[in-house]
CSV table of C-alpha atoms in Angstrom, one decimal:
chain,number,residue,atom,x,y,z
P,1,MET,CA,-8.5,14.5,34.8
P,2,ILE,CA,-6.6,14.0,31.9
P,3,ASP,CA,-7.1,16.7,29.2
P,4,LYS,CA,-8.8,15.3,26.5
P,5,SER,CA,-8.6,18.3,24.1
P,6,TYR,CA,-7.3,18.1,20.6
P,7,SER,CA,-4.4,20.1,21.4
P,8,ALA,CA,-3.8,18.1,24.4
P,9,VAL,CA,-4.0,14.7,22.9
P,10,MET,CA,-1.6,15.6,20.1
P,11,ALA,CA,0.8,17.0,22.4
P,12,ARG,CA,0.9,13.5,24.0
P,13,LYS,CA,1.0,11.4,20.5
P,14,ASN,CA,4.4,10.1,21.1
P,15,GLU,CA,3.7,9.0,25.0
P,16,ILE,CA,0.6,7.5,23.7
P,17,MET,CA,2.1,5.8,20.4
P,18,LYS,CA,5.0,4.4,22.8
P,19,ALA,CA,2.4,2.8,25.3
P,20,ALA,CA,0.3,1.4,22.2
P,21,VAL,CA,3.2,-0.4,20.2
P,22,GLY,CA,5.4,-1.0,23.0
P,23,MET,CA,8.7,-0.1,21.2
P,24,ASP,CA,10.9,2.7,22.0
P,25,TYR,CA,11.3,4.7,18.3
P,26,ASP,CA,14.0,6.9,20.3
P,27,ALA,CA,16.2,3.9,20.5
P,28,PHE,CA,16.9,4.0,16.9
P,29,GLU,CA,17.4,7.7,16.5
P,30,SER,CA,21.0,9.3,15.5
P,31,GLY,CA,20.1,12.8,16.9
P,32,SER,CA,20.5,13.9,13.2
P,33,ILE,CA,18.4,13.2,10.1
P,34,GLY,CA,18.9,9.7,9.6
P,35,PHE,CA,17.7,6.9,11.8
P,36,ASP,CA,18.8,2.9,12.4
P,37,TYR,CA,15.9,1.4,10.3
P,38,GLU,CA,17.3,-2.0,9.9
P,39,ALA,CA,17.8,-2.2,13.7
P,40,MET,CA,14.3,-1.0,14.2
P,41,MET,CA,13.1,-4.1,12.0
P,42,ARG,CA,15.4,-6.4,14.1
P,43,ALA,CA,13.8,-4.9,17.0
P,44,ALA,CA,10.4,-6.5,16.2
P,45,GLY,CA,12.0,-9.9,16.4
P,46,TYR,CA,10.3,-11.6,13.7
P,47,THR,CA,12.3,-13.5,11.3
P,48,VAL,CA,10.8,-14.6,8.0
P,49,ASP,CA,10.3,-18.2,9.2
P,50,MET,CA,8.6,-16.7,12.4
P,51,SER,CA,6.0,-14.8,10.7
P,52,ARG,CA,5.6,-17.9,8.3
P,53,ALA,CA,4.6,-20.4,11.4
P,54,ILE,CA,2.6,-17.5,12.9
P,55,GLN,CA,0.8,-17.1,9.9
P,56,ALA,CA,0.2,-20.5,9.5
P,57,ASP,CA,-1.6,-20.7,12.5
P,58,PHE,CA,-4.2,-18.4,11.2
P,59,ALA,CA,-4.7,-20.3,7.8
P,60,ILE,CA,-3.0,-17.6,5.9
P,61,GLY,CA,-0.3,-18.0,3.1
P,62,ASN,CA,0.4,-20.6,0.6
P,63,THR,CA,-1.6,-18.5,-1.9
P,64,PRO,CA,-2.1,-19.8,-5.6
P,65,LEU,CA,0.5,-17.9,-8.4
P,66,ILE,CA,-1.4,-18.4,-11.1
P,67,GLU,CA,-0.2,-17.7,-14.7
P,68,LEU,CA,-2.7,-15.8,-16.9
P,69,LYS,CA,-2.6,-17.1,-20.2
P,70,ASN,CA,-5.6,-15.6,-21.5
P,71,ILE,CA,-4.8,-12.2,-20.7
P,72,THR,CA,-1.1,-12.8,-22.0
P,73,ALA,CA,-2.3,-13.6,-25.2
P,74,LEU,CA,-4.6,-10.1,-25.0
P,75,ALA,CA,-1.4,-8.5,-24.3
P,76,ARG,CA,0.4,-10.1,-27.0
P,77,ARG,CA,-2.3,-9.1,-29.8
P,78,CYS,CA,-1.5,-5.5,-28.7
P,79,ALA,CA,2.5,-6.0,-28.4
P,80,PRO,CA,4.7,-5.3,-31.4
P,81,ASP,CA,6.3,-8.6,-32.8
P,82,GLY,CA,8.6,-10.7,-30.6
P,83,LYS,CA,6.9,-8.5,-27.3
P,84,GLY,CA,4.4,-9.6,-24.8
P,85,ALA,CA,6.0,-11.2,-21.2
P,86,ARG,CA,4.2,-13.8,-19.8
P,87,ILE,CA,1.6,-12.4,-17.1
P,88,PHE,CA,1.6,-14.1,-13.4
P,89,LEU,CA,-0.8,-13.4,-10.6
P,90,LYS,CA,-0.4,-14.1,-7.1
P,91,ASP,CA,-4.2,-14.6,-5.6
P,92,GLU,CA,-3.7,-13.1,-2.1
P,93,ALA,CA,-7.7,-13.1,-2.3
P,94,ALA,CA,-7.4,-16.7,-1.2
P,95,ASN,CA,-6.4,-15.5,2.1
P,96,PRO,CA,-9.0,-15.3,5.4
P,97,SER,CA,-10.7,-11.9,4.8
P,98,GLY,CA,-9.6,-11.9,1.5
P,99,SER,CA,-6.3,-9.6,0.8
P,100,PHE,CA,-2.8,-9.6,1.2
P,101,LYS,CA,-3.4,-7.4,4.3
P,102,VAL,CA,-4.1,-10.4,6.6
P,103,ARG,CA,-0.3,-11.4,6.6
P,104,ARG,CA,0.6,-8.3,8.5
P,105,ALA,CA,-2.4,-8.1,10.6
P,106,ALA,CA,-1.5,-11.6,12.0
P,107,THR,CA,1.9,-10.5,13.1
P,108,SER,CA,0.6,-7.4,14.5
P,109,VAL,CA,-2.4,-9.3,16.5
P,110,TYR,CA,0.2,-12.4,17.4
P,111,HIS,CA,2.5,-9.5,18.9
P,112,ALA,CA,-0.2,-7.7,20.6
P,113,LYS,CA,-1.2,-10.9,22.8
P,114,ARG,CA,1.8,-12.3,23.4
P,115,MET,CA,2.8,-8.8,24.8
P,116,GLY,CA,-0.2,-9.2,26.9
P,117,TYR,CA,-2.7,-6.5,25.2
P,118,LYS,CA,-6.7,-7.3,25.5
P,119,GLY,CA,-7.4,-5.8,22.0
P,120,VAL,CA,-6.3,-4.1,18.8
P,121,ILE,CA,-6.9,-1.0,17.1
P,122,ALA,CA,-6.5,-0.2,13.6
P,123,ALA,CA,-7.2,3.2,11.9
P,124,THR,CA,-8.3,2.4,8.1
P,125,SER,CA,-10.9,2.5,5.7
P,126,GLY,CA,-9.4,-0.4,3.7
P,127,ASN,CA,-9.2,-4.3,3.6
P,128,TYR,CA,-6.5,-3.8,6.7
P,129,GLY,CA,-9.4,-3.4,8.9
P,130,ALA,CA,-11.2,-6.5,7.9
P,131,ALA,CA,-8.1,-8.8,8.2
P,132,VAL,CA,-7.1,-7.4,11.7
P,133,ALA,CA,-10.7,-7.9,12.4
P,134,ALA,CA,-10.2,-11.8,11.6
P,135,CYS,CA,-7.4,-12.0,13.3
P,136,ALA,CA,-8.2,-10.8,16.6
P,137,ALA,CA,-11.3,-13.0,16.4
P,138,LYS,CA,-9.1,-16.2,15.9
P,139,ALA,CA,-7.0,-14.9,18.8
P,140,GLY,CA,-9.7,-14.0,21.1
P,141,LEU,CA,-8.9,-10.1,21.5
P,142,SER,CA,-11.3,-7.5,21.4
P,143,CYS,CA,-11.0,-5.4,18.1
P,144,ILE,CA,-11.8,-1.8,17.0
P,145,VAL,CA,-11.5,-0.4,13.4
P,146,ILE,CA,-11.9,3.5,13.2
P,147,GLN,CA,-12.9,4.4,9.7
P,148,GLU,CA,-12.6,7.7,7.6
P,149,CYS,CA,-16.0,7.0,5.6
P,150,PHE,CA,-18.5,9.9,5.4
P,151,ASP,CA,-18.5,13.4,3.9
P,152,SER,CA,-20.2,16.3,5.7
P,153,ARG,CA,-23.6,15.3,3.9
P,154,GLY,CA,-23.2,12.0,5.5
P,155,VAL,CA,-22.9,10.1,2.3
P,156,GLY,CA,-20.5,7.0,2.5
P,157,GLN,CA,-18.2,5.9,-0.1
P,158,PRO,CA,-20.0,2.3,-0.7
P,159,GLU,CA,-16.3,0.4,-0.7
P,160,ILE,CA,-15.7,1.6,3.1
P,161,VAL,CA,-19.2,0.8,4.0
P,162,GLU,CA,-18.8,-2.6,2.7
P,163,LYS,CA,-15.5,-3.0,4.7
P,164,ALA,CA,-17.2,-1.7,7.6
P,165,ARG,CA,-20.1,-4.7,7.2
P,166,LYS,CA,-17.2,-7.2,6.9
P,167,CYS,CA,-15.4,-6.0,9.7
P,168,GLU,CA,-18.6,-6.1,12.0
P,169,ALA,CA,-19.5,-9.9,10.6
P,170,LEU,CA,-15.8,-10.6,12.1
P,171,GLY,CA,-16.7,-9.2,15.6
P,172,ALA,CA,-15.2,-5.8,15.5
P,173,GLU,CA,-16.4,-2.3,16.5
P,174,VAL,CA,-16.4,-0.1,13.7
P,175,VAL,CA,-16.4,3.5,14.7
P,176,GLN,CA,-17.2,5.8,11.5
P,177,LEU,CA,-15.9,9.3,11.0
P,178,THR,CA,-16.5,12.1,8.4
P,179,VAL,CA,-13.2,13.2,6.7
P,180,GLY,CA,-11.1,15.4,8.0
P,181,PRO,CA,-8.4,15.7,10.9
P,182,GLU,CA,-10.8,14.2,13.8
P,183,LEU,CA,-9.6,10.6,12.4
P,184,PHE,CA,-6.3,10.6,14.2
P,185,TYR,CA,-7.6,12.5,17.1
P,186,VAL,CA,-9.9,10.0,17.7
P,187,PHE,CA,-7.4,7.5,17.2
P,188,LEU,CA,-5.5,8.5,19.5
P,189,ARG,CA,-7.9,8.9,21.9
P,190,MET,CA,-9.2,5.4,21.8
P,191,LEU,CA,-5.3,4.3,22.1
P,192,GLU,CA,-5.3,5.9,25.8
P,193,ASP,CA,-8.7,5.5,26.8
P,194,THR,CA,-8.4,1.4,26.2
P,195,GLY,CA,-4.9,0.7,26.5
P,196,TYR,CA,-5.1,-1.4,23.6
P,197,PHE,CA,-2.4,-2.3,20.9
P,198,ASN,CA,-1.9,-0.2,17.7
P,199,ALA,CA,-2.3,-2.4,15.1
P,200,SER,CA,-0.9,0.2,12.6
P,201,LEU,CA,0.1,-0.5,9.0
P,202,TYR,CA,3.7,1.1,9.4
P,203,THR,CA,4.9,-1.0,12.4
P,204,PRO,CA,8.0,-3.3,11.8
P,205,PHE,CA,5.5,-5.9,12.8
P,206,ALA,CA,3.3,-5.2,10.3
P,207,ILE,CA,5.8,-4.9,7.6
P,208,ALA,CA,7.8,-8.4,8.8
P,209,GLY,CA,4.4,-9.9,8.0
P,210,VAL,CA,4.4,-8.7,4.3
P,211,GLU,CA,7.8,-10.1,4.1
P,212,THR,CA,6.4,-13.7,3.6
P,213,LEU,CA,4.7,-12.7,0.6
P,214,GLY,CA,7.8,-11.8,-1.5
P,215,PHE,CA,9.6,-14.8,0.2
P,216,GLU,CA,6.8,-17.4,-0.8
P,217,LEU,CA,6.5,-15.8,-4.4
P,218,ALA,CA,10.0,-16.4,-5.2
P,219,GLY,CA,9.8,-19.9,-4.1
P,220,GLN,CA,6.7,-20.9,-5.9
P,221,PHE,CA,8.0,-19.0,-9.0
P,222,ARG,CA,11.3,-21.0,-8.8
P,223,ASP,CA,9.3,-24.0,-8.4
P,224,LYS,CA,7.2,-23.3,-11.2
P,225,ILE,CA,9.0,-22.0,-13.8
P,226,GLY,CA,12.8,-22.5,-13.0
P,227,ARG,CA,14.0,-19.4,-12.8
P,228,GLU,CA,13.2,-16.1,-11.1
P,229,PRO,CA,10.7,-13.5,-12.6
P,230,ASP,CA,11.7,-10.4,-14.4
P,231,ALA,CA,9.5,-7.8,-12.7
P,232,ILE,CA,7.2,-7.4,-10.2
P,233,VAL,CA,4.3,-5.1,-9.8
P,234,CYS,CA,3.0,-3.4,-6.6
P,235,THR,CA,-0.3,-2.1,-6.2
P,236,ASN,CA,1.5,1.3,-3.9
P,237,ALA,CA,-0.4,3.4,-1.5
P,238,GLY,CA,1.1,3.6,2.2
P,239,GLY,CA,4.1,1.6,0.7
P,240,GLY,CA,3.7,-1.4,3.4
P,241,ASN,CA,2.9,-3.7,0.2
P,242,LEU,CA,5.7,-3.0,-1.6
P,243,THR,CA,8.3,-2.8,1.1
P,244,GLY,CA,7.4,-6.1,2.7
P,245,THR,CA,7.3,-7.8,-0.6
P,246,ALA,CA,10.8,-6.4,-1.9
P,247,ARG,CA,12.3,-7.3,1.6
P,248,GLY,CA,10.9,-10.9,1.5
P,249,LEU,CA,12.0,-11.2,-2.1
P,250,LEU,CA,15.6,-9.9,-1.3
P,251,LYS,CA,15.4,-12.7,1.9
P,252,ALA,CA,14.7,-15.3,-0.6
P,253,GLY,CA,17.6,-14.2,-2.8
P,254,CYS,CA,15.3,-12.7,-5.6
P,255,GLY,CA,16.5,-9.8,-7.3
P,256,ALA,CA,13.7,-9.2,-9.7
P,257,LYS,CA,13.0,-5.8,-10.6
P,258,VAL,CA,10.5,-4.2,-8.4
P,259,ILE,CA,7.7,-1.6,-9.8
P,260,ALA,CA,5.3,0.3,-7.9
P,261,ALA,CA,1.7,0.9,-9.4
P,262,SER,CA,-0.8,3.4,-8.4
P,263,VAL,CA,-3.9,4.8,-10.2
P,264,ASN,CA,-3.8,8.4,-11.0
P,265,LEU,CA,-5.9,10.8,-8.8
P,266,ARG,CA,-3.8,13.9,-9.7
P,267,GLY,CA,-6.0,17.2,-8.5
P,268,LEU,CA,-8.3,15.3,-6.0
P,269,HIS,CA,-7.2,16.0,-2.3
P,270,MET,CA,-7.5,13.1,0.0
P,271,ALA,CA,-8.6,15.2,3.2
P,272,SER,CA,-10.9,17.2,1.0
P,273,ASP,CA,-14.5,16.7,2.3
P,274,THR,CA,-15.9,17.8,-1.1
P,275,GLN,CA,-13.6,15.7,-3.1
P,276,PHE,CA,-13.6,12.5,-0.6
P,277,ASN,CA,-16.5,11.3,-3.1
P,278,LEU,CA,-15.3,12.3,-6.6
P,279,LYS,CA,-12.7,9.2,-6.4
P,280,SER,CA,-13.5,5.8,-7.0
P,281,PHE,CA,-10.4,4.4,-5.3
P,282,THR,CA,-10.2,4.7,-1.7
P,283,THR,CA,-6.6,3.1,-1.6
P,284,GLY,CA,-3.8,2.1,-4.2
P,285,HIS,CA,-3.8,5.8,-5.8
P,286,THR,CA,-1.6,8.6,-6.4
P,287,GLY,CA,-3.2,10.4,-3.0
P,288,PHE,CA,-1.7,8.2,-0.8
P,289,GLY,CA,1.3,6.7,-2.9
P,290,MET,CA,3.1,10.1,-3.8
P,291,PRO,CA,3.4,11.5,-0.3
P,292,PHE,CA,4.1,8.5,1.5
P,293,ALA,CA,7.0,7.8,-0.9
P,294,SER,CA,8.6,11.0,-0.4
P,295,ASN,CA,7.6,11.4,3.4
P,296,PRO,CA,7.1,7.9,4.7
P,297,ASP,CA,6.9,9.0,8.1
P,298,ARG,CA,3.4,10.9,7.9
P,299,SER,CA,1.9,7.7,9.3
P,300,ASP,CA,0.6,6.9,12.8
P,301,VAL,CA,3.5,5.8,14.3
P,302,PRO,CA,6.9,7.7,15.1
P,303,ARG,CA,9.1,5.8,12.3
P,304,SER,CA,7.3,4.2,9.5
P,305,ALA,CA,8.5,0.9,9.0
P,306,ALA,CA,6.8,1.2,5.2
P,307,ARG,CA,9.7,2.9,3.2
P,308,PRO,CA,8.9,2.1,-0.4
P,309,LEU,CA,11.3,4.1,-2.3
P,310,ARG,CA,14.1,2.1,-0.4
P,311,TYR,CA,13.1,-0.9,-2.9
P,312,MET,CA,11.5,0.8,-5.4
P,313,ASP,CA,12.7,0.2,-9.3
P,314,ASP,CA,10.5,2.2,-11.0
P,315,TYR,CA,6.9,3.9,-10.4
P,316,VAL,CA,4.2,3.8,-13.0
P,317,THR,CA,0.5,5.1,-13.0
P,318,VAL,CA,-2.7,3.6,-14.6
P,319,ASN,CA,-6.2,5.6,-14.9
P,320,GLN,CA,-9.4,4.7,-13.2
P,321,GLY,CA,-11.1,3.5,-16.4
P,322,GLU,CA,-7.7,1.4,-17.6
P,323,VAL,CA,-8.3,-0.5,-14.0
P,324,PHE,CA,-11.9,-0.8,-14.3
P,325,TYR,CA,-11.7,-2.1,-17.7
P,326,ILE,CA,-8.9,-5.0,-16.8
P,327,THR,CA,-10.9,-6.1,-13.8
P,328,GLU,CA,-13.8,-6.9,-16.3
P,329,ALA,CA,-11.4,-8.5,-18.3
P,330,LEU,CA,-9.8,-11.0,-15.9
P,331,ALA,CA,-13.2,-12.0,-14.8
P,332,SER,CA,-14.3,-12.4,-18.8
P,333,LEU,CA,-11.2,-13.9,-19.7
P,334,GLU,CA,-9.8,-15.9,-16.6
P,335,GLY,CA,-13.2,-16.2,-14.8
P,336,MET,CA,-11.6,-14.4,-11.7
P,337,GLU,CA,-13.8,-11.5,-10.0
P,338,LYS,CA,-11.3,-9.5,-8.1
P,339,GLY,CA,-11.9,-6.4,-6.5
P,340,PRO,CA,-10.7,-3.3,-8.7
P,341,ALA,CA,-7.8,-1.7,-6.2
P,342,GLY,CA,-6.0,-5.0,-6.1
P,343,ASN,CA,-6.2,-4.9,-10.2
P,344,THR,CA,-4.1,-1.9,-10.0
P,345,SER,CA,-1.0,-3.3,-10.4
P,346,LEU,CA,-2.9,-5.8,-13.3
P,347,ALA,CA,-3.6,-3.1,-15.3
P,348,ALA,CA,0.0,-1.7,-15.1
P,349,ALA,CA,1.8,-5.1,-16.0
P,350,PHE,CA,-0.7,-5.6,-19.0
P,351,SER,CA,1.0,-2.6,-20.4
P,352,LEU,CA,4.7,-3.0,-18.8
P,353,ALA,CA,4.3,-6.7,-20.6
P,354,GLN,CA,3.9,-5.4,-24.2
P,355,SER,CA,7.2,-4.1,-24.0
P,356,MET,CA,8.9,-7.0,-22.7
P,357,ASP,CA,10.4,-9.9,-24.7
P,358,ARG,CA,7.8,-12.9,-24.9
P,359,GLU,CA,10.5,-15.1,-22.7
P,360,GLN,CA,10.3,-12.7,-20.0
P,361,CYS,CA,7.9,-13.2,-17.1
P,362,ILE,CA,6.2,-10.3,-15.1
P,363,VAL,CA,4.5,-10.8,-11.8
P,364,VAL,CA,1.3,-9.2,-10.3
P,365,GLN,CA,2.1,-9.8,-6.7
P,366,GLU,CA,-1.6,-9.3,-4.9
P,367,THR,CA,-5.4,-9.5,-5.6
P,368,GLU,CA,-8.4,-8.5,-3.3
P,369,TYR,CA,-11.7,-10.1,-2.7
P,370,THR,CA,-14.9,-8.0,-4.1
P,371,GLY,CA,-18.4,-7.9,-3.6
P,372,ALA,CA,-21.2,-5.4,-2.9
P,373,GLY,CA,-19.9,-2.0,-2.4
P,374,LYS,CA,-16.3,-3.1,-3.5
P,375,HIS,CA,-17.6,-4.4,-7.0
P,376,LEU,CA,-16.6,-2.4,-10.0
P,377,ASN,CA,-20.3,-1.9,-10.7
P,378,ALA,CA,-21.1,-0.1,-7.4
P,379,GLN,CA,-18.0,2.1,-7.8
P,380,LEU,CA,-18.8,3.1,-11.3
P,381,SER,CA,-22.9,3.7,-10.4
P,382,PHE,CA,-21.6,5.7,-7.4
P,383,ALA,CA,-19.4,7.8,-9.7
P,384,ARG,CA,-22.5,8.4,-12.0
P,385,ASN,CA,-24.4,9.5,-8.8
P,386,ASN,CA,-21.8,12.1,-7.9
P,387,GLY,CA,-21.7,13.7,-11.3
P,388,ILE,CA,-18.7,11.8,-12.9
P,389,GLU,CA,-18.6,11.7,-16.6
P,390,LEU,CA,-18.6,7.5,-17.6
P,391,LYS,CA,-17.4,6.9,-21.3
P,392,PHE,CA,-15.7,5.0,-23.7
P,393,GLY,CA,-12.5,6.6,-25.4
P,394,ASP,CA,-8.7,7.0,-24.7
P,395,PRO,CA,-8.1,6.9,-20.8
P,396,ALA,CA,-5.5,9.5,-21.3
P,397,THR,CA,-8.0,12.1,-21.6
P,398,GLU,CA,-9.9,10.7,-18.0
P,399,ILE,CA,-10.1,14.0,-15.7
P,400,PRO,CA,-9.9,12.6,-11.9
P,401,GLY,CA,-13.4,13.8,-10.0
P,402,ARG,CA,-14.8,14.7,-13.5
P,403,SER,CA,-14.5,11.7,-15.6
P,404,ILE,CA,-14.1,8.0,-15.9
P,405,VAL,CA,-12.5,7.1,-19.3
P,406,LEU,CA,-12.7,3.0,-19.8
P,407,PRO,CA,-10.8,2.4,-23.3
P,408,SER,CA,-12.2,1.7,-26.0
P,409,HIS,CA,-9.4,-0.9,-27.3
P,410,PRO,CA,-7.4,-3.0,-24.7
P,411,SER,CA,-4.2,-1.3,-26.6
P,412,LEU,CA,-5.0,2.1,-25.2
P,413,ILE,CA,-4.5,0.5,-21.6
P,414,ARG,CA,-0.8,2.8,-21.1
P,415,ALA,CA,1.5,2.5,-17.5
P,416,ARG,CA,3.1,6.1,-17.3
P,417,HIS,CA,6.4,6.3,-15.8
P,418,GLU,CA,7.0,8.6,-13.0
P,419,ASP,CA,10.0,10.4,-12.5
P,420,MET,CA,12.0,8.7,-10.2
P,421,ARG,CA,14.8,11.4,-9.7
P,422,HIS,CA,11.9,13.8,-8.7
P,423,LEU,CA,10.3,11.7,-6.3
P,424,ARG,CA,13.7,10.5,-4.7
P,425,ALA,CA,14.6,14.7,-4.6
P,426,SER,CA,11.2,15.1,-2.8
P,427,LEU,CA,11.9,12.6,0.1
P,428,ILE,CA,15.6,14.5,0.5
P,429,ARG,CA,14.0,18.0,0.2
P,430,ASN,CA,11.4,16.6,3.1
P,431,ALA,CA,14.3,14.9,5.2
P,432,ILE,CA,16.4,18.2,5.4
P,433,LYS,CA,13.8,20.7,5.9
P,434,GLY,CA,14.1,22.5,8.7
P,435,VAL,CA,17.4,20.8,9.8
P,436,LEU,CA,19.6,23.8,10.7
P,437,HIS,CA,23.1,21.9,10.4
P,438,THR,CA,24.9,20.6,7.5
P,439,PRO,CA,23.8,16.9,7.0
P,440,THR,CA,26.4,14.9,7.9
P,441,GLU,CA,28.2,11.6,6.3
P,442,GLU,CA,25.8,9.4,8.2
P,443,ASP,CA,22.9,11.3,7.0
P,444,ILE,CA,24.2,11.2,3.3
P,445,LEU,CA,24.2,7.7,3.5
P,446,PHE,CA,20.9,7.5,5.1
P,447,LEU,CA,19.6,9.3,2.3
P,448,ALA,CA,21.2,7.2,-0.2
P,449,GLU,CA,19.6,4.1,1.2
P,450,GLU,CA,16.3,5.5,1.8
P,451,THR,CA,16.2,6.5,-2.2
P,452,LYS,CA,18.0,3.5,-3.4
P,453,THR,CA,20.9,5.8,-4.9
P,454,TYR,CA,24.2,7.1,-4.3
P,455,PRO,CA,26.0,9.6,-1.7
P,456,THR,CA,27.1,11.4,-4.8
P,457,THR,CA,23.4,11.6,-6.0
P,458,VAL,CA,22.3,13.0,-2.4
P,459,LYS,CA,24.6,15.4,-2.4
P,460,GLU,CA,23.8,16.8,-5.9
P,461,ILE,CA,20.0,17.1,-4.6
P,462,ILE,CA,21.2,18.9,-1.5
P,463,HIS,CA,22.8,21.2,-3.3
P,464,GLU,CA,20.3,22.2,-5.6
P,465,ALA,CA,17.5,22.3,-3.0
P,466,ASN,CA,20.2,24.9,-1.3
P,467,GLY,CA,20.3,27.0,-4.3
């Protein structure tokens, strides 16, 4: 009999993953720090045109690009004279399943069926589960979604519970777990037991699917405005949203500045049972955004295809109260009711637009559906029931896990810039940790590409790390 103990399953994880993805990740390794990222992406075999054709069969894509004229007017009232860029929004909630994640799900599910897998499994508490379930239903494949849903008291986060209902409505089997290390163990066991495809967020197939979003956005903006946007803001968690969008922009010949945005949840540990229900955002926050940016291979595949620091020009954070406020503003000013997590980038763009010239344009590249437990009122009620203080005031005073401060005036919404050199240095330090040899010139070039910087900068950081 196969040993199903925790230690035995973890020891087999690479073997299980290889069988469940159908890709030999070892083929891209250099034997040192670096690996051939672009070769891995090419090995997936999906061009932008191929991904667009696949997604068209699932009725995915061609979502509207909308100018938020009333939100822009409000930003200009808060901005200095001559400032206040035009704000646009790509409405990805118009996709089947209600988010951009169905783009990455379609390519993954298509590949699974093409390779002869009978079903797909996704470990996710977010919109991706519903996306995989929707595509699997259309493709005639079985689907299992594994969620980290409850704390040890059995109290479920309302947004995750809501997404479970959506997954089940779309025909998926949903396995709900308490927060902790058992998620990855159960995920590996189910992959091994079923022989299903690992529809991970972090495979090259998934990221290739998101490339269509950036490619489509660039074309729509050129058709609508006659030029490129000046900046594009992407809500950032595991990094796939930003990575895929940025790659698609580049393939469309668009050189717009790419800005990551996350909700500030500093001080809360994502794997803490006692802190699990003290956060009002299950994705798009610093608890995922920061560690995945500086250590992308912490994902559920040997090498993650989501590598946001390769493409990120800037990284900003906004507070929970600011995102809830802009969610309500979008509904009341533009008639668009969307999920709060997807509006993280809108809160950031509202602030950033105020420092840009009026003729400039900034694009929020996605929205998500809302309803039931995903709605801002459900999230705020859950926060209050968990002892979180809710008040109006200056969001800068907000303390994650203790308070949510809604801005008393929209001018108090402020995107806060992260130290990009510090983030890049963190990735480089993580990459060289435990490596006994001096990094080779090939390693240096790899790390320069990983951090969108220069070999001289990488060498400086390695020198600093070595004291």
